[in-house]
């Protein structure tokens, strides 16, 4: 079976380092591994509209931002198909049929949706489209017959929902859909990178992000203001690692060679952690080190982004060509789905012949 990747992001803002460690970096590695037959990267504008219906401009303006971030990180249009969700109407049609295979109570139990409803204060007024987005996500994944979906941990319930739809569809109508596997980051800190406030996952909606395209000064300011251990007041105080955002970020970003370059008194992160928990190591020193590490990672991304910014017409062309290619694939799947459901009336010679037969005598 072909190895196919589908993943994507909502164009609700620029991409941040949570996206990077949770999914984007992995995608680029998978793309360059040459192990996959096809890679589809979707800018999920239709999904973004489910909770931004009154603000289509926000979505419209951010498609280019996400595309620039993709190219800056190393997604390569000659290896990956980058496309815009709403350009593929087949996805909406698939969603419509899958909706019949899912109960309202099943959607209500989805922990990510529950949490997002709370975050958006939607309790009494959930848009039907938003409530339905796990089903539309199943359409996105299955339309491309994706076998692997590299995403952050918050997407686990979505992949579960997709798998249920696939199993249900295949058992009711016959094997037409491919069962996808989730691919989570293997580094635990990257599963759900917290925001700089340490409160929850870094998320555009919460405004607690370090953006990939951010300028060095801004990054530094954010790193220096990051949440640490509130009880670690004096340098001599022993510090706590649990819930300490700075150390979570170091878990996500730092490599032994960073120590050689920026903090040679420590051989590795374990030594730094040991000193911090024992006492005698100040937050400022750790933050300065983290700043160096993040700056090193983001600098080439920012520079590449600036190059692509000079040729926006090219970026739109990439999206247009990608969308055209993606639509062909989704159209084939929709045709398979309709054939499996036997709602492909005009192609169904047996149906037409039988009906001719039925009324022949009259
Ligand atoms: P929004 O607030 O609009 O939902 P978001 O910041 O949650 O935006 P999405 O576009 O919903 O971003 O997520 C895109 C991808 O990035 C998903 O695969 C998601 O799992 C991953 N991701 C987002 N935030 C993080 C994070 N903080 N840590 C790890 N992965 C993340
Ligand atoms: Mg999200």
XYZ file of C-alpha atoms and ligand atoms in Angstrom:
394
model
C 0.000 0.000 0.000
C 1.209 3.507 -0.830
C 2.553 5.514 2.108
C 0.723 8.816 2.193
C 0.829 11.738 4.606
C -1.888 14.298 5.185
C -1.614 17.038 7.753
C -2.177 20.760 8.019
C -2.880 23.894 9.982
C -5.627 26.420 10.433
C -4.860 29.827 8.894
C -5.823 31.742 12.006
C -2.413 33.349 12.463
C 1.260 32.854 11.815
C 2.713 29.524 12.840
C 4.450 29.256 16.188
C 7.122 27.088 17.762
C 4.405 24.743 19.117
C 3.462 23.923 15.526
C 7.111 23.573 14.705
C 8.032 21.010 17.345
C 4.597 19.353 17.350
C 4.283 18.730 13.655
C 6.056 20.973 11.164
C 9.641 19.896 11.842
C 8.639 16.244 11.614
C 6.843 16.837 8.323
C 9.944 18.291 6.781
C 12.016 15.339 7.998
C 9.457 12.872 6.644
C 9.329 14.770 3.361
C 13.094 14.586 2.988
C 13.314 10.943 4.094
C 11.990 9.905 0.688
C 9.980 7.147 2.387
C 6.581 8.483 1.405
C 4.826 8.181 -1.910
C 2.786 11.352 -1.441
C 2.662 14.184 1.079
C -0.328 16.507 1.288
C -0.182 19.627 3.441
C -3.476 21.409 3.857
C -4.179 24.973 4.885
C -7.464 24.391 6.669
C -9.334 27.593 5.885
C -12.783 26.002 5.887
C -12.086 24.584 9.323
C -10.804 27.963 10.515
C -14.103 29.511 9.421
C -16.047 27.182 11.718
C -15.094 29.363 14.658
C -14.315 32.555 12.754
C -17.454 32.861 10.663
C -17.767 36.551 11.470
C -14.161 37.227 10.571
C -13.369 35.765 7.150
C -10.717 38.443 6.640
C -8.629 36.917 9.403
C -8.622 33.593 7.571
C -8.078 35.180 4.175
C -5.097 37.224 5.359
C -3.438 34.318 7.111
C -3.338 31.793 4.281
C -0.247 33.465 2.841
C 1.327 33.691 6.326
C 0.990 29.953 6.853
C 2.244 29.220 3.337
C 5.306 31.415 3.923
C 5.996 29.664 7.218
C 5.753 26.290 5.464
C 8.245 27.200 2.783
C 10.506 28.857 5.342
C 10.612 25.641 7.380
C 11.608 23.612 4.350
C 8.395 22.177 2.956
C 9.237 21.800 -0.700
C 6.476 22.078 -3.321
C 8.341 19.691 -5.589
C 8.053 17.008 -2.902
C 4.869 17.965 -1.013
C 1.495 19.106 -2.326
C 0.476 22.237 -0.436
C -3.160 23.200 -0.935
C -6.093 25.216 0.395
C -8.955 23.210 1.892
C -11.859 25.247 0.511
C -10.540 24.828 -3.019
C -11.482 21.144 -2.784
C -15.301 20.997 -2.720
C -15.160 17.181 -2.652
C -14.128 17.455 1.002
C -17.450 19.031 1.896
C -19.331 16.350 0.046
C -17.465 13.570 1.841
C -18.177 15.313 5.150
C -21.878 15.297 4.358
C -21.954 11.526 3.893
C -19.749 10.813 6.911
C -22.068 12.882 9.119
C -24.565 10.037 8.859
C -22.081 7.643 10.465
C -21.481 9.646 13.665
C -23.839 10.359 16.553
C -24.280 13.717 18.238
C -23.347 12.192 21.591
C -20.110 10.828 20.111
C -19.130 14.342 18.999
C -20.069 15.726 22.395
C -17.631 13.312 24.037
C -14.649 14.504 21.968
C -12.292 15.936 24.624
C -10.517 18.356 22.273
C -13.789 19.802 21.023
C -15.055 20.048 24.621
C -11.952 21.957 25.624
C -12.063 24.239 22.589
C -15.734 25.019 23.207
C -14.819 26.087 26.726
C -11.873 28.186 25.480
C -14.102 30.010 23.023
C -17.028 30.462 25.439
C -19.253 28.671 22.958
C -21.172 26.688 25.618
C -24.629 28.016 24.802
C -24.064 28.778 21.151
C -21.870 26.226 19.433
C -21.902 26.698 15.661
C -22.975 23.425 14.015
C -19.982 23.656 11.688
C -17.561 23.885 14.592
C -19.194 20.960 16.370
C -18.879 19.008 13.154
C -15.225 19.718 12.457
C -13.916 16.319 13.610
C -16.043 14.806 10.835
C -14.744 17.268 8.288
C -11.239 16.402 9.421
C -12.019 12.735 8.740
C -12.999 13.783 5.221
C -9.681 15.624 4.785
C -7.639 12.630 5.909
C -9.539 9.949 4.013
C -9.897 11.984 0.800
C -6.156 11.588 0.289
C -6.094 7.970 1.500
C -3.585 9.084 4.108
C -1.830 6.322 6.008
C 0.107 8.629 8.353
C -0.996 11.855 10.054
C 1.849 13.655 11.868
C 0.250 16.005 14.417
C 0.434 17.209 18.019
C -1.221 15.379 20.898
C -4.355 17.557 20.818
C -5.242 15.887 17.544
C -5.468 12.353 18.991
C -9.255 12.447 19.452
C -9.613 13.636 15.838
C -7.675 10.682 14.490
C -9.704 8.357 16.730
C -12.873 9.817 15.255
C -11.515 9.367 11.739
C -10.647 5.737 12.406
C -14.161 5.100 13.694
C -15.655 6.627 10.569
C -13.354 4.554 8.359
C -14.293 1.330 10.153
C -17.982 2.158 10.078
C -17.906 3.155 6.428
C -15.959 0.097 5.360
C -18.190 -2.260 7.309
C -21.432 -0.728 6.024
C -20.502 -0.032 2.407
C -17.391 -2.120 1.705
C -13.705 -1.344 1.882
C -13.236 2.029 0.228
C -11.422 4.034 2.910
C -7.910 3.749 4.313
C -7.326 3.551 8.067
C -4.844 6.279 9.088
C -2.211 6.118 11.826
C -1.378 9.100 14.011
C 2.299 10.006 14.256
C 3.052 11.914 17.448
C 6.358 13.648 18.216
C 8.712 11.203 19.930
C 9.960 13.875 22.321
C 7.454 14.211 25.158
C 7.923 17.983 25.519
C 6.856 18.406 21.885
C 3.536 16.609 22.248
C 1.908 19.704 23.645
C 4.334 22.562 23.964
C 3.049 24.981 26.631
C 2.650 28.686 25.991
C 5.209 31.155 27.357
C 2.737 31.790 30.200
C 3.111 28.113 31.165
C -0.651 27.815 31.489
C -1.782 25.687 28.596
C -0.646 24.553 25.171
C 0.841 27.267 23.022
C -2.030 28.323 20.807
C -2.799 31.196 18.496
C -6.165 31.573 20.238
C -4.488 32.082 23.625
C -1.897 34.652 22.574
C 0.928 32.873 24.382
C 3.102 32.100 21.374
C 6.584 32.582 20.027
C 6.031 32.875 16.289
C 8.428 31.315 13.809
C 8.917 34.581 11.939
C 9.455 36.696 15.022
C 12.416 39.109 15.120
C 15.329 38.259 17.481
C 14.579 41.064 19.954
C 10.959 39.997 20.335
C 11.960 36.348 20.822
C 14.422 37.361 23.506
C 11.811 39.455 25.310
C 9.399 36.544 25.308
C 11.989 34.038 26.502
C 13.130 36.342 29.294
C 9.513 36.762 30.452
C 8.750 33.049 30.424
C 7.021 31.325 33.309
C 9.369 29.318 35.547
C 9.108 28.061 39.122
C 7.356 30.816 41.125
C 8.989 29.570 44.365
C 12.481 29.863 42.937
C 13.109 33.368 44.229
C 16.735 33.507 45.329
C 19.458 31.926 43.214
C 20.345 29.639 46.099
C 16.769 28.298 46.323
C 16.277 24.802 44.924
C 14.188 25.017 41.732
C 11.399 22.815 40.456
C 11.445 21.382 36.913
C 7.857 20.233 36.795
C 5.649 22.824 35.112
C 8.728 24.977 34.518
C 8.235 26.219 30.972
C 11.870 27.118 30.403
C 12.947 23.546 31.058
C 10.108 22.132 28.972
C 11.376 24.265 26.084
C 14.912 23.075 26.686
C 13.602 19.491 26.561
C 12.010 20.337 23.231
C 14.827 22.321 21.628
C 18.234 21.788 23.184
C 20.903 19.428 21.928
C 24.275 18.575 23.504
C 26.102 20.726 20.931
C 24.195 23.780 22.205
C 25.925 23.307 25.551
C 29.307 23.216 23.883
C 28.511 26.454 22.092
C 26.646 28.495 24.680
C 27.058 26.938 28.122
C 30.219 24.843 28.199
C 30.259 24.539 32.006
C 27.522 21.922 31.611
C 27.903 18.811 29.468
C 24.203 18.375 28.857
C 20.673 19.175 29.969
C 20.721 16.607 32.782
C 23.614 18.425 34.438
C 21.862 21.762 34.106
C 18.688 20.312 35.585
C 20.586 18.756 38.477
C 22.162 22.095 39.347
C 18.820 23.888 39.113
C 17.022 21.459 41.425
C 19.876 21.525 43.920
C 19.887 25.330 44.071
C 22.500 27.895 43.028
C 21.423 28.388 39.429
C 19.404 31.471 38.511
C 16.526 31.627 36.032
C 18.179 34.411 34.036
C 21.150 32.239 33.141
C 18.911 29.379 32.023
C 16.703 31.747 30.031
C 19.704 33.288 28.285
C 20.813 29.821 27.267
C 17.327 28.962 26.001
C 17.264 32.216 24.067
C 20.506 31.247 22.287
C 19.116 27.814 21.462
C 15.831 29.143 20.059
C 17.542 31.945 18.152
C 19.820 29.426 16.482
C 16.859 27.292 15.434
C 14.703 30.166 14.170
C 17.273 32.304 12.394
C 17.507 30.253 9.173
C 13.710 29.922 9.087
C 13.269 33.692 9.390
C 15.862 34.342 6.696
C 14.328 31.887 4.256
C 10.913 33.420 4.931
C 12.242 36.836 3.978
C 13.419 35.423 0.647
C 9.989 33.968 -0.134
C 8.337 37.222 0.950
C 9.999 38.833 -2.051
C 8.022 36.587 -4.401
C 4.464 36.333 -3.109
C 3.128 35.615 -6.610
C 5.223 32.436 -6.619
C 3.757 31.376 -3.269
C 0.192 31.850 -4.558
C 1.135 29.857 -7.628
C 2.366 27.002 -5.422
C -0.988 27.026 -3.606
C -2.971 27.119 -6.825
C -1.083 24.248 -8.449
C -1.202 22.253 -5.211
C -4.950 22.798 -4.933
C -5.517 21.675 -8.512
C -3.537 18.516 -7.942
C -5.222 17.805 -4.605
C -8.658 18.198 -6.109
C -8.017 15.461 -8.642
C -7.092 13.047 -5.872
C -10.087 13.962 -3.709
C -12.411 13.630 -6.710
C -11.217 10.060 -7.255
C -11.859 9.187 -3.605
C -15.296 10.768 -3.711
C -16.069 8.705 -6.775
C -14.907 5.530 -4.939
C -17.030 6.506 -1.929
C -20.136 7.078 -4.013
C -19.589 3.803 -5.832
C -19.236 1.986 -2.503
C -22.435 3.665 -1.265
C -24.051 2.851 -4.589
C -25.177 6.400 -5.134
C -23.331 6.656 -8.435
C -26.621 6.222 -10.280
C -25.593 7.123 -13.794
C -22.591 4.794 -13.715
C -24.669 1.935 -12.336
C -25.682 -0.053 -15.376
C -27.212 -2.800 -13.275
C -29.528 -0.300 -11.557
C -30.690 1.257 -14.783
C -31.144 -2.131 -16.481
C -33.153 -3.412 -13.524
C -35.451 -0.407 -13.557
C -35.927 -0.751 -17.283
C -36.862 -4.369 -16.667
C -39.212 -3.430 -13.805
C -41.368 -1.184 -15.969
C -41.059 -3.046 -19.235
C -44.359 -4.868 -18.896
C -46.462 -1.737 -18.344
P -5.937 27.583 16.996
O -5.736 28.253 18.299
O -6.471 28.447 15.904
O -6.622 26.240 17.118
P -3.430 26.236 17.126
O -2.309 27.085 17.609
O -4.062 25.244 18.048
O -4.482 27.231 16.511
P -3.741 24.439 14.876
O -3.747 25.007 13.507
O -5.036 24.065 15.526
O -2.955 25.471 15.830
O -2.766 23.167 14.934
C -1.987 22.741 13.841
C -1.067 21.585 14.194
O -0.075 21.986 15.136
C -1.760 20.380 14.845
O -1.131 19.217 14.384
C -1.501 20.558 16.296
O -1.498 19.328 16.982
C -0.110 21.164 16.294
N 0.078 22.026 17.462
C -0.535 23.217 17.689
N -0.143 23.744 18.853
C 0.769 22.874 19.388
C 1.552 22.849 20.586
N 1.490 23.843 21.452
N 2.385 21.790 20.805
C 2.463 20.780 19.910
N 1.750 20.748 18.763
C 0.909 21.765 18.498
Mg -5.958 24.194 17.393
